[in-house]
């Protein structure tokens, strides 16, 4: 009796294995539930009623160093530990979400909690209520991350706050978006949807002020860092310094079309008080449109926006940025299995350029009439999509500068992820968009443990 | 005398057997007739496609996926799937397969929690696909030209989840067994796929594909799908547990379906950007 002993079974399997493996085309036995025996389900089919609470989040440690010497900054670009906790209530008449990061950041000088800038030990990412006041209306109120538009890491009609500091020093890409404290009302008809976002007090970008990243300060004409952090005057009167953003969108057989409007302020300090010289956020109105859809074997998108700089409508005030036309067109396609390539062309065209040139103080470096940017994104997934490799390059032929973002991440299991990457800025001149950041080039690595219920 | 009795007994037993055999034969005839006297190849293919992907006018299920690699390490996925057929794939199973919409809400692992995949499936052309990333509130359009890419890092491909266009292959009925129609299928455009042919065992009564074996370009079996458990839900025979094995990588993925419901009258607007950004919680339960 060989079948009675484990070694006997093993022997049998070994003997039989080549036979069964080489004989392609063996009829399978009927699975449970087909044929004679009717299977009865013993598996979980119970549905809980009422609201549910759910907790999830992650812990991560992240560190980075500068690859170039910048005497204005610490060599360590990133050294932090972060615990994100998210609590979500779903299934009730009102749903809510609360997501906060407890952050120990060793690089920053200030640990005072500032929920607007995200500085300090707590960065509150989300705190919102969601409610459906009518069949065709959604309302989301509170602190929330908001995104729309069609660009890939380029934004025209998305005037919600960005966190360029986090983006450039090597934090996870989700931190490019800073939260808004806003009310979002969405109305729907069969043909289209309308989003209205009201921000009662202006939410600025988490802009580059010299504290973590050195930049070209046009007021001094030099690269500025921690020794002279820019303290911009942020419009902060409730209801007076407010923002309204709107989007009317439709999906026509898979082609998404949208029209946008915005009234508020430039999201980064793009002006200066002529008397004090303090950086300010001039007023801004934007109208635009976008389209996205299948194009050949890939996806094409285009977006246009007119930036009306209300405080300098003639373009003759040298202290305030001129109006601009912004345009982008993009295309993405799969070039091989698990490999995609995306290309974008982006244009910023200054209005009233002759006024700008005439009013520009002598000696100040002049911007070009047109700023052209070309981006390339290459993404490759390998090892059952557990290894992700991504390269994104911004290159501006008009500014002769650029920015290379490369990253690799590997999911060890359902909880642990390792990642690493580089942020490389380059340029011929120190006053251009990416060129000014050259000394901030850095590399980083991170380990993350995610948790949540199965 | 004694011998005669024995003979008599034998004779009566033989008669019994003969009558029994005739009854069985008649029954078999009846069954064969109820099987519609061997359906045409076209009919088998259409009915199989229908039972595999188009049951009811809509459907939903909770899915647990376990991916086990060659070293026995497990990765898990949990998601809820909603499906809506754009036009009923008619009872005559004729004509091309209809467009469908899929809404897929991921609840595990935690880094993908609240991620939503929305697919407008067009069997004859490229699908429209959107991915919603909650941390960025980003409704992203994703390219879908290659339907034979891994689904959520598992051994299942997108095409296994939403169905391969039946007109992309030429099919041949190579055998009919007691339980199965056995079909051999060869791609019309071999350069677009990684397999050279596949064999499908289709259950004759339900038209459920019970097993599919894929051969690679060298003719070696490298990928095997199996339906492991079937339940009849609201009258529809439904695979509740299935497995895809990758013999080359020596790993496998198992999908388990629970809370399966059909004909829920899922509204079409669920499959739009509105619900991509704010999941329809009641339907996802």
XYZ file of C-alpha atoms in Angstrom:
739
model
C 0.000 0.000 0.000
C 2.002 2.954 -1.143
C -0.914 5.353 -0.968
C -1.070 5.222 2.810
C 2.268 6.873 3.457
C 3.149 10.461 2.623
C 6.349 9.363 0.870
C 4.295 6.934 -1.140
C 1.930 9.679 -2.259
C 4.877 11.841 -3.105
C 6.374 9.019 -5.162
C 3.068 8.574 -6.938
C 2.887 12.292 -7.677
C 6.445 12.294 -8.979
C 5.732 9.333 -11.212
C 2.459 10.754 -12.454
C 3.446 14.393 -12.724
C 5.296 14.281 -16.049
C 2.442 12.309 -17.557
C -0.268 14.722 -16.513
C 1.795 17.773 -17.248
C 2.699 16.767 -20.767
C -0.815 15.730 -21.627
C -2.365 19.057 -22.373
C -6.080 18.768 -22.716
C -7.246 16.800 -19.728
C -10.908 17.262 -18.926
C -11.368 18.882 -15.527
C -13.562 17.358 -12.855
C -16.816 19.205 -12.382
C -16.349 21.994 -9.857
C -18.376 22.069 -6.679
C -21.882 23.203 -7.492
C -22.030 21.732 -10.981
C -23.302 18.247 -11.616
C -24.625 16.063 -8.807
C -24.002 17.821 -5.505
C -25.604 21.227 -5.137
C -23.352 23.299 -2.971
C -24.823 25.451 -0.287
C -23.022 28.605 0.564
C -21.417 28.771 3.969
C -19.423 31.867 3.145
C -20.003 35.314 4.467
C -22.968 36.843 2.762
C -24.157 38.962 5.599
C -24.488 42.623 4.930
C -24.248 44.901 7.898
C -26.771 47.696 8.012
C -26.222 51.259 9.136
C -23.127 53.392 9.221
C -19.664 51.900 9.361
C -16.452 53.280 10.746
C -13.185 52.423 9.142
C -9.610 53.209 10.175
C -6.570 53.007 7.985
C -3.298 54.761 7.362
C 0.425 54.305 7.225
C 3.662 54.980 9.003
C 6.698 56.031 7.048
C 10.271 57.156 7.522
C 11.826 59.254 4.791
C 15.295 60.727 4.402
C 17.130 62.612 1.679
C 20.283 64.571 1.019
C 21.244 67.295 -1.393
C 23.437 66.229 -4.253
C 24.877 69.733 -4.649
C 26.351 72.010 -2.074
C 24.044 74.830 -1.029
C 25.578 77.001 1.727
C 22.116 78.449 2.439
C 20.602 75.116 3.438
C 21.324 72.010 5.473
C 22.849 69.185 3.517
C 20.056 66.976 4.782
C 17.060 67.726 2.593
C 14.620 65.374 4.258
C 14.556 63.485 7.557
C 11.116 62.776 8.902
C 8.799 60.207 10.336
C 5.112 60.395 9.616
C 2.064 58.547 10.926
C -1.077 59.053 8.917
C -4.407 58.048 10.416
C -7.619 58.161 8.467
C -11.046 57.618 9.982
C -13.992 57.292 7.686
C -17.674 56.955 8.399
C -19.727 55.634 5.523
C -23.247 54.442 4.992
C -25.059 57.136 6.936
C -27.025 60.125 5.696
C -23.908 62.174 6.363
C -20.524 60.595 5.742
C -17.325 61.986 7.105
C -13.611 61.602 6.772
C -10.798 62.723 8.998
C -7.197 62.237 7.896
C -4.283 63.653 9.804
C -0.538 63.215 9.725
C 1.504 63.217 12.883
C 4.859 64.413 11.651
C 8.273 64.562 13.164
C 10.320 66.660 10.736
C 13.966 67.035 11.652
C 14.861 69.466 8.864
C 12.406 72.272 9.518
C 13.290 74.980 12.011
C 9.736 75.567 13.120
C 7.636 72.972 14.901
C 4.766 75.298 15.685
C 1.555 73.872 14.364
C 0.187 75.818 11.429
C -2.684 73.999 9.778
C -2.623 76.354 6.788
C 0.967 75.711 5.824
C 1.106 72.172 7.175
C 4.034 73.026 9.380
C 4.487 71.528 12.802
C 3.647 68.176 14.317
C 0.227 67.900 12.760
C -0.702 68.181 9.114
C -4.469 67.882 8.845
C -5.105 66.505 5.353
C -8.854 65.947 5.374
C -11.756 66.810 7.656
C -14.956 66.841 5.672
C -18.626 65.994 5.730
C -20.350 64.578 2.703
C -24.064 64.901 2.220
C -26.543 64.427 -0.619
C -29.089 67.213 -0.212
C -30.991 66.060 -3.298
C -30.900 63.249 -5.852
C -28.861 65.328 -8.205
C -26.679 67.228 -5.759
C -23.564 66.366 -3.728
C -22.167 68.558 -0.995
C -18.736 68.186 0.546
C -17.760 70.673 3.199
C -14.573 71.066 5.184
C -10.915 70.412 4.644
C -10.512 68.451 1.436
C -8.061 67.795 -1.363
C -9.415 69.015 -4.702
C -8.175 68.329 -8.209
C -9.477 68.804 -11.729
C -8.047 69.455 -15.151
C -6.223 67.257 -17.630
C -2.487 67.966 -17.285
C 0.002 65.502 -15.845
C 1.857 67.419 -13.081
C 0.964 70.588 -15.001
C -2.020 72.602 -13.872
C -3.879 75.311 -15.732
C -7.488 75.387 -14.574
C -6.800 73.590 -11.317
C -6.221 76.512 -8.949
C -6.458 74.497 -5.772
C -3.442 74.782 -3.486
C -0.262 72.867 -4.315
C 2.601 72.045 -2.032
C 5.684 72.538 -4.176
C 7.975 72.209 -1.181
C 6.867 68.647 -0.534
C 6.899 67.875 -4.238
C 10.473 69.040 -4.801
C 12.093 67.613 -1.639
C 10.956 64.065 -2.309
C 7.794 63.454 -0.325
C 5.218 61.101 -1.777
C 3.464 62.523 -4.834
C 0.140 62.747 -2.976
C 1.630 65.665 -1.013
C 1.831 67.795 -4.140
C -1.775 68.600 -3.362
C -2.362 70.726 -0.289
C -5.856 70.642 1.198
C -8.463 73.360 0.708
C -10.859 74.555 3.388
C -13.856 74.798 1.157
C -17.407 73.872 0.323
C -17.909 71.924 -2.866
C -21.400 71.737 -4.308
C -21.871 69.468 -7.309
C -25.042 69.487 -9.368
C -25.835 66.921 -12.023
C -28.158 66.572 -14.946
C -28.276 63.734 -17.456
C -26.094 65.686 -19.837
C -23.575 67.440 -17.614
C -22.276 68.254 -14.175
C -21.512 71.543 -12.475
C -18.998 71.859 -9.629
C -18.908 74.992 -7.523
C -16.132 75.355 -4.974
C -16.258 78.173 -2.493
C -13.191 78.839 -0.350
C -14.208 81.477 2.193
C -10.612 82.385 2.972
C -7.852 82.202 0.383
C -5.758 79.007 0.446
C -2.309 79.760 -0.924
C 0.134 77.274 -2.312
C 2.693 75.961 0.116
C 5.131 78.009 -1.914
C 8.891 78.124 -2.000
C 9.953 80.698 0.571
C 13.585 79.795 1.124
C 13.030 77.723 4.244
C 13.529 74.306 2.642
C 14.423 75.230 -0.900
C 16.585 78.112 -2.109
C 15.212 80.186 -4.956
C 15.871 83.306 -7.003
C 14.448 86.328 -5.254
C 13.758 89.024 -7.859
C 13.649 91.661 -5.114
C 17.310 91.076 -4.245
C 18.452 89.604 -7.532
C 20.132 86.700 -5.767
C 19.475 83.131 -4.744
C 17.844 83.215 -1.314
C 17.611 80.511 1.302
C 17.133 80.077 5.010
C 18.960 83.317 5.782
C 16.142 85.410 4.303
C 12.877 83.495 4.310
C 10.167 85.283 2.365
C 7.195 86.227 4.501
C 4.502 87.030 1.999
C 1.368 88.911 2.972
C -1.356 86.328 2.545
C -4.899 87.630 1.953
C -6.654 86.245 5.020
C -9.941 88.065 5.564
C -12.800 85.585 5.818
C -15.388 86.055 3.058
C -13.519 89.077 1.627
C -10.393 87.248 0.560
C -12.343 84.316 -0.777
C -12.027 82.127 -3.867
C -14.648 80.728 -6.200
C -13.850 77.963 -8.664
C -16.349 76.440 -11.053
C -16.344 73.658 -13.584
C -19.021 72.626 -16.039
C -18.236 69.208 -17.443
C -19.683 66.580 -19.702
C -18.742 63.196 -21.053
C -19.678 62.678 -24.653
C -19.123 59.008 -25.627
C -15.931 58.874 -23.586
C -14.727 62.332 -24.599
C -14.579 64.596 -21.567
C -15.116 68.283 -22.104
C -15.036 70.962 -19.446
C -15.281 74.721 -19.046
C -13.727 76.389 -16.003
C -13.812 79.666 -14.158
C -11.938 80.966 -11.150
C -11.768 84.187 -9.220
C -9.297 84.686 -6.396
C -5.576 85.269 -6.188
C -2.361 84.076 -7.757
C -1.608 80.969 -5.722
C 2.052 81.841 -5.136
C 3.298 85.365 -4.339
C 3.660 86.766 -7.838
C 3.791 90.419 -6.859
C 5.384 92.840 -4.425
C 4.076 95.754 -2.429
C 5.643 98.773 -4.149
C 6.249 100.570 -0.826
C 7.367 97.859 1.579
C 8.670 95.445 -1.027
C 6.808 92.632 0.751
C 5.704 89.742 -1.433
C 1.966 89.700 -2.092
C -0.647 87.567 -3.813
C -2.201 89.710 -6.568
C -5.780 89.116 -7.642
C -6.414 86.628 -10.397
C -9.324 85.572 -12.594
C -9.105 82.558 -14.866
C -11.356 81.158 -17.563
C -10.507 78.030 -19.463
C -11.551 74.816 -21.111
C -10.258 71.312 -21.583
C -10.854 68.135 -23.532
C -9.673 64.579 -23.066
C -10.332 61.294 -24.775
C -9.155 58.368 -26.838
C -6.832 59.341 -29.641
C -5.474 56.561 -31.829
C -4.033 53.862 -29.573
C -3.656 56.240 -26.620
C -5.225 59.171 -24.838
C -5.000 62.782 -25.885
C -5.759 65.880 -23.862
C -5.690 69.631 -24.347
C -6.333 72.486 -21.960
C -6.418 76.241 -22.285
C -6.623 78.982 -19.677
C -6.604 82.747 -19.722
C -5.045 84.187 -16.552
C -6.254 87.711 -16.026
C -4.018 89.525 -13.548
C -6.621 91.963 -12.300
C -4.217 94.197 -10.358
C -2.080 94.770 -13.444
C -4.557 94.602 -16.302
C -2.416 96.714 -18.619
C 0.773 94.822 -17.844
C 2.646 97.997 -17.027
C 3.131 97.457 -13.279
C 6.596 95.941 -12.862
C 5.789 94.744 -9.334
C 2.855 92.573 -10.387
C 2.828 89.670 -12.793
C 1.147 90.206 -16.162
C -1.837 88.363 -17.530
C -1.034 85.115 -19.348
C -2.417 82.590 -21.726
C -1.625 79.038 -20.684
C -2.046 76.074 -22.944
C -1.126 72.425 -22.861
C -1.556 69.443 -25.096
C -0.661 65.902 -24.102
C -0.665 62.352 -25.339
C -0.106 59.070 -23.532
C 0.166 55.581 -24.894
C 1.250 52.099 -23.945
C 4.522 51.358 -25.746
C 4.940 47.809 -24.499
C 3.227 45.662 -21.922
C 3.255 47.483 -18.561
C 5.135 50.379 -20.140
C 3.599 53.765 -20.858
C 4.997 56.903 -22.391
C 3.422 60.308 -21.943
C 4.339 63.520 -23.727
C 3.129 67.044 -23.046
C 3.743 70.442 -24.509
C 2.990 73.413 -22.270
C 2.993 77.130 -23.036
C 2.825 80.244 -20.883
C 2.426 83.294 -23.079
C 2.692 86.649 -21.363
C 0.185 89.321 -22.369
C 1.219 92.954 -22.892
C 4.810 91.857 -23.253
C 5.991 95.252 -24.554
C 4.546 96.924 -21.442
C 6.391 94.414 -19.306
C 9.682 95.063 -21.091
C 9.243 98.811 -20.919
C 8.459 98.825 -17.211
C 11.091 96.272 -16.201
C 13.686 97.927 -13.937
C 17.107 98.149 -15.541
C 19.322 95.216 -14.692
C 16.499 92.807 -13.853
C 16.591 89.594 -15.846
C 13.723 89.596 -18.343
C 11.320 86.725 -18.826
C 10.707 85.542 -22.361
C 7.451 86.338 -24.082
C 6.707 82.629 -24.334
C 7.762 79.967 -21.890
C 7.724 76.584 -23.585
C 7.914 73.378 -21.583
C 8.036 69.824 -22.870
C 7.465 66.925 -20.498
C 8.123 63.224 -20.908
C 6.825 60.579 -18.557
C 7.930 56.976 -18.736
C 6.403 54.396 -16.428
C 7.295 50.754 -16.180
C 5.692 48.160 -13.932
C 7.460 44.870 -13.332
C 7.414 41.855 -11.018
C 3.614 41.538 -11.009
C 3.321 45.312 -10.744
C 5.110 45.265 -7.399
C 8.082 47.132 -8.830
C 7.288 50.519 -10.243
C 9.793 52.620 -12.118
C 8.948 56.138 -13.201
C 10.820 58.972 -14.893
C 9.321 62.390 -15.463
C 11.297 65.154 -17.114
C 10.329 68.783 -17.551
C 12.432 70.601 -20.118
C 12.045 74.206 -21.186
C 13.844 75.110 -24.408
C 13.029 78.795 -23.910
C 14.346 78.977 -20.354
C 17.093 76.436 -21.093
C 16.300 74.651 -17.854
C 14.592 71.542 -16.612
C 13.699 69.177 -13.837
C 14.140 65.419 -13.772
C 12.040 63.365 -11.351
C 12.881 59.701 -11.201
C 11.628 57.159 -8.730
C 11.474 53.472 -8.046
C 9.241 51.747 -5.538
C 8.835 48.144 -4.541
C 5.971 46.597 -2.637
C 7.455 43.975 -0.364
C 4.027 42.723 0.682
C 0.578 44.105 1.427
C 2.012 46.386 4.100
C 5.621 47.309 3.375
C 6.781 49.510 0.517
C 10.306 50.702 -0.165
C 10.925 53.646 -2.412
C 13.694 55.864 -3.576
C 14.123 58.656 -6.050
C 15.844 61.744 -7.256
C 14.934 65.357 -7.958
C 17.435 66.901 -10.320
C 17.109 70.553 -11.340
C 19.210 71.990 -14.108
C 19.514 75.212 -16.067
C 21.843 77.760 -17.627
C 20.598 80.731 -15.671
C 19.814 81.266 -12.002
C 16.562 83.178 -12.474
C 14.569 80.729 -14.589
C 11.767 78.564 -13.227
C 13.737 75.350 -12.720
C 17.231 76.827 -13.057
C 16.866 78.752 -9.795
C 16.312 75.470 -7.947
C 19.493 73.814 -9.197
C 21.207 73.728 -5.805
C 18.186 71.988 -4.305
C 18.779 68.796 -6.305
C 18.386 65.819 -4.001
C 18.009 62.083 -3.613
C 15.788 60.345 -1.089
C 14.639 56.980 0.213
C 11.610 55.942 2.206
C 10.067 52.965 3.922
C 6.330 52.796 4.490
C 4.064 50.449 6.425
C 0.409 50.668 5.465
C -2.396 49.310 7.605
C -6.125 48.886 7.291
C -8.749 46.195 7.662
C -9.002 43.450 5.073
C -35.129 -28.523 -13.331
C -32.759 -26.844 -11.118
C -30.739 -25.717 -14.056
C -33.857 -24.474 -15.792
C -34.801 -22.312 -12.841
C -31.402 -20.830 -12.972
C -31.873 -20.178 -16.649
C -35.260 -18.621 -16.034
C -33.761 -16.363 -13.454
C -31.026 -15.423 -15.788
C -33.549 -14.693 -18.510
C -35.681 -12.523 -16.293
C -32.574 -10.692 -15.075
C -31.468 -10.192 -18.679
C -34.923 -8.827 -19.518
C -34.622 -6.464 -16.621
C -31.277 -5.317 -17.828
C -32.521 -4.870 -21.347
C -35.543 -2.881 -20.248
C -33.320 -0.834 -17.955
C -30.877 -0.192 -20.762
C -33.678 0.866 -23.075
C -35.002 3.280 -20.463
C -31.547 4.702 -19.892
C -31.092 5.012 -23.634
C -34.417 6.773 -24.025
C -33.517 9.049 -21.162
C -30.232 9.817 -22.815
C -32.052 10.608 -26.018
C -34.343 12.918 -24.132
C -31.401 14.650 -22.492
C -29.672 15.014 -25.814
C -32.763 16.567 -27.235
C -33.086 18.933 -24.321
C -29.474 19.857 -25.081
C -30.872 21.170 -28.337
C -29.373 18.356 -30.333
C -25.761 19.608 -30.202
C -25.773 23.373 -30.609
C -23.757 24.970 -33.329
C -20.262 26.220 -32.606
C -21.498 29.778 -32.897
C -24.219 29.061 -30.376
C -21.783 27.484 -27.913
C -19.482 30.478 -28.122
C -22.233 33.043 -27.695
C -23.888 31.178 -24.836
C -20.539 30.768 -23.102
C -19.757 34.434 -23.440
C -23.181 35.228 -22.123
C -22.957 33.035 -19.020
C -19.413 34.116 -18.285
C -19.889 37.874 -18.585
C -23.460 38.949 -19.303
C -25.737 37.302 -16.744
C -28.658 39.476 -15.799
C -28.839 43.062 -16.905
C -26.516 44.082 -14.093
C -24.665 42.480 -11.224
C -22.496 43.096 -8.224
C -20.155 41.108 -6.006
C -17.565 41.408 -3.318
C -14.296 39.903 -4.427
C -11.360 38.667 -2.439
C -8.239 37.871 -4.398
C -5.259 35.969 -3.094
C -2.060 36.034 -5.114
C 0.417 33.359 -4.093
C 3.924 33.529 -5.515
C 6.392 30.694 -6.117
C 7.737 31.061 -2.590
C 4.299 30.795 -1.036
C 4.045 34.477 -0.146
C 0.518 35.816 -0.277
C -0.766 39.189 -1.338
C -4.416 40.017 -0.943
C -6.816 42.313 -2.694
C -10.368 43.118 -1.797
C -12.735 44.976 -4.035
C -16.370 45.382 -4.909
C -17.454 45.213 -8.491
C -20.584 46.621 -10.109
C -21.511 45.728 -13.681
C -24.095 47.093 -16.053
C -24.897 45.861 -19.549
C -25.504 48.776 -21.860
C -27.827 46.854 -24.130
C -29.188 43.477 -23.220
C -27.066 40.819 -24.886
C -30.190 39.310 -26.417
C -31.479 35.883 -25.634
C -30.701 34.758 -29.149
C -27.004 35.354 -28.431
C -26.639 36.678 -31.944
C -24.648 39.637 -33.057
C -21.610 41.185 -31.453
C -21.171 41.338 -27.704
C -22.632 44.429 -26.116
C -20.892 47.312 -24.364
C -20.688 47.106 -20.596
C -19.720 49.366 -17.746
C -17.746 48.243 -14.724
C -17.226 50.059 -11.454
C -14.552 48.613 -9.231
C -13.969 49.908 -5.732
C -10.828 48.722 -3.928
C -10.878 48.393 -0.147
C -7.624 46.470 0.468
C -4.596 46.808 0.628
C -4.593 50.057 2.523
C -2.512 52.017 0.020
C -5.169 51.339 -2.616
C -8.145 51.861 -0.311
C -10.879 54.020 -1.870
C -9.211 53.741 -5.271
C -11.829 53.294 -7.975
C -11.427 51.853 -11.425
C -14.132 52.714 -13.925
C -14.241 50.841 -17.216
C -16.505 51.386 -20.177
C -15.959 48.172 -22.036
C -16.195 48.182 -25.812
C -15.596 44.587 -26.980
C -14.768 45.657 -30.509
C -12.452 48.590 -29.697
C -10.333 50.054 -26.884
C -12.069 50.433 -23.542
C -12.416 53.744 -21.786
C -10.784 53.526 -18.379
C -10.552 55.927 -15.487
C -8.693 55.563 -12.238
C -9.573 57.648 -9.228
C -6.780 58.293 -6.735
C -8.399 59.537 -3.517
C -5.311 61.068 -1.863
C -4.956 63.440 -4.816
C -8.674 63.624 -5.686
C -7.417 62.775 -9.140
C -9.742 61.297 -11.766
C -7.145 60.038 -14.178
C -7.681 58.669 -17.631
C -5.624 55.521 -18.168
C -4.570 53.914 -21.389
C -6.258 50.651 -22.183
C -4.884 49.559 -25.512
C -3.384 46.351 -24.130
C -6.128 44.374 -22.450
C -3.693 41.574 -21.669
C -2.012 43.341 -18.770
C -2.216 42.073 -15.244
C -5.296 42.996 -13.287
C -4.266 44.517 -9.928
C -0.947 42.674 -10.038
C -2.629 39.250 -10.144
C -2.385 36.402 -12.627
C -5.742 37.432 -14.027
C -5.605 39.843 -16.914
C -8.016 42.669 -17.622
C -9.371 40.530 -20.423
C -10.096 37.667 -18.024
C -12.146 39.977 -15.848
C -14.207 41.679 -18.516
C -14.077 39.087 -21.295
C -12.080 38.602 -24.448
C -13.655 39.610 -27.731
C -14.815 36.274 -29.169
C -14.244 37.473 -32.699
C -10.533 37.964 -31.956
C -10.015 34.191 -32.185
C -11.030 31.369 -34.501
C -12.759 28.562 -32.622
C -13.086 24.863 -33.252
C -15.151 22.261 -31.418
C -12.644 19.464 -30.934
C -14.546 17.179 -28.590
C -17.860 16.706 -26.861
C -17.695 14.703 -23.634
C -20.423 13.812 -21.159
C -19.879 17.076 -19.315
C -18.128 19.391 -21.706
C -17.861 20.969 -25.089
C -14.144 21.279 -25.681
C -13.141 24.227 -27.829
C -9.780 25.032 -29.258
C -9.233 28.691 -30.098
C -6.479 30.360 -32.060
C -5.917 34.127 -32.148
C -6.528 35.841 -35.483
C -3.692 38.263 -34.774
C -1.048 36.174 -32.988
C 1.341 39.133 -32.656
C -0.997 40.963 -30.294
C -1.131 38.219 -27.669
C 1.362 36.106 -25.729
C -0.429 32.769 -26.299
C -0.588 30.607 -29.401
C -3.868 28.859 -28.599
C -6.161 27.936 -25.763
C -8.479 25.077 -24.995
C -11.715 25.653 -23.149
C -13.892 23.119 -21.364
C -17.432 24.429 -21.371
C -19.997 22.783 -19.133
C -22.712 21.480 -21.442
C -25.669 22.244 -19.225
C -24.754 25.693 -17.971
C -22.299 26.880 -20.641
C -19.886 27.924 -17.929
C -16.219 27.669 -18.866
C -14.832 25.309 -16.255
C -11.245 25.209 -17.408
C -9.106 27.096 -19.896
C -5.580 26.068 -20.801
C -3.298 28.469 -22.636
C -0.324 27.361 -24.688
C 2.611 29.692 -25.221
C 4.298 30.358 -28.559
C 6.341 27.183 -28.174
C 3.153 25.152 -27.672
C 3.791 24.614 -23.983
C 1.000 24.919 -21.464
C 1.759 27.900 -19.234
C -1.490 29.334 -17.947
C -4.559 27.565 -16.584
C -7.904 28.942 -15.494
C -10.263 26.831 -13.439
C -13.692 27.424 -11.996
C -13.456 25.833 -8.553
C -16.959 26.401 -7.242
C -20.269 27.299 -8.788
C -23.514 28.427 -7.191
C -26.862 29.179 -8.719
C -27.799 32.687 -7.669
C -31.185 34.127 -8.626
C -31.330 31.344 -11.193
C -28.000 32.208 -12.762
C -25.149 29.687 -12.567
C -22.277 31.723 -11.147
C -18.634 30.952 -10.539
C -17.958 31.805 -6.899
C -14.369 30.668 -6.736
C -11.846 30.596 -9.543
C -8.144 30.180 -9.989
C -5.597 31.341 -12.521
C -2.266 29.564 -12.468
C 0.865 30.826 -14.110
C 2.894 27.662 -14.605
C 5.991 29.501 -15.819
C 6.186 31.790 -12.792
C 4.830 28.996 -10.580
C 2.302 31.280 -8.956
C -1.440 31.515 -8.834
C -4.291 33.855 -8.046
C -7.592 32.848 -6.528
C -10.740 34.920 -6.654
C -13.614 34.400 -4.254
C -16.941 36.065 -4.874
C -19.461 36.798 -2.145
C -22.629 38.903 -1.824
C -23.393 38.217 -5.464
C -26.529 39.926 -6.684
C -28.120 40.249 -10.103
C -30.684 42.584 -11.595
C -30.291 45.241 -8.931
C -31.428 47.998 -11.292
C -28.081 49.761 -10.913
C -28.553 53.249 -12.387
C -26.342 54.114 -15.316
C -25.057 57.334 -13.744
C -23.176 55.245 -11.154
C -20.625 54.719 -13.914
C -19.742 58.403 -14.217
C -17.266 60.811 -12.677
C -19.774 61.732 -9.976
C -19.508 58.320 -8.353
C -15.867 57.931 -9.216
C -15.199 60.755 -6.771
C -17.888 59.763 -4.246
C -18.474 55.990 -4.216
C -22.110 54.777 -4.110
C -21.823 53.279 -0.626
C -25.254 51.643 -0.551
C -24.548 49.663 -3.706
C -21.052 48.700 -2.559
C -22.209 46.986 0.618
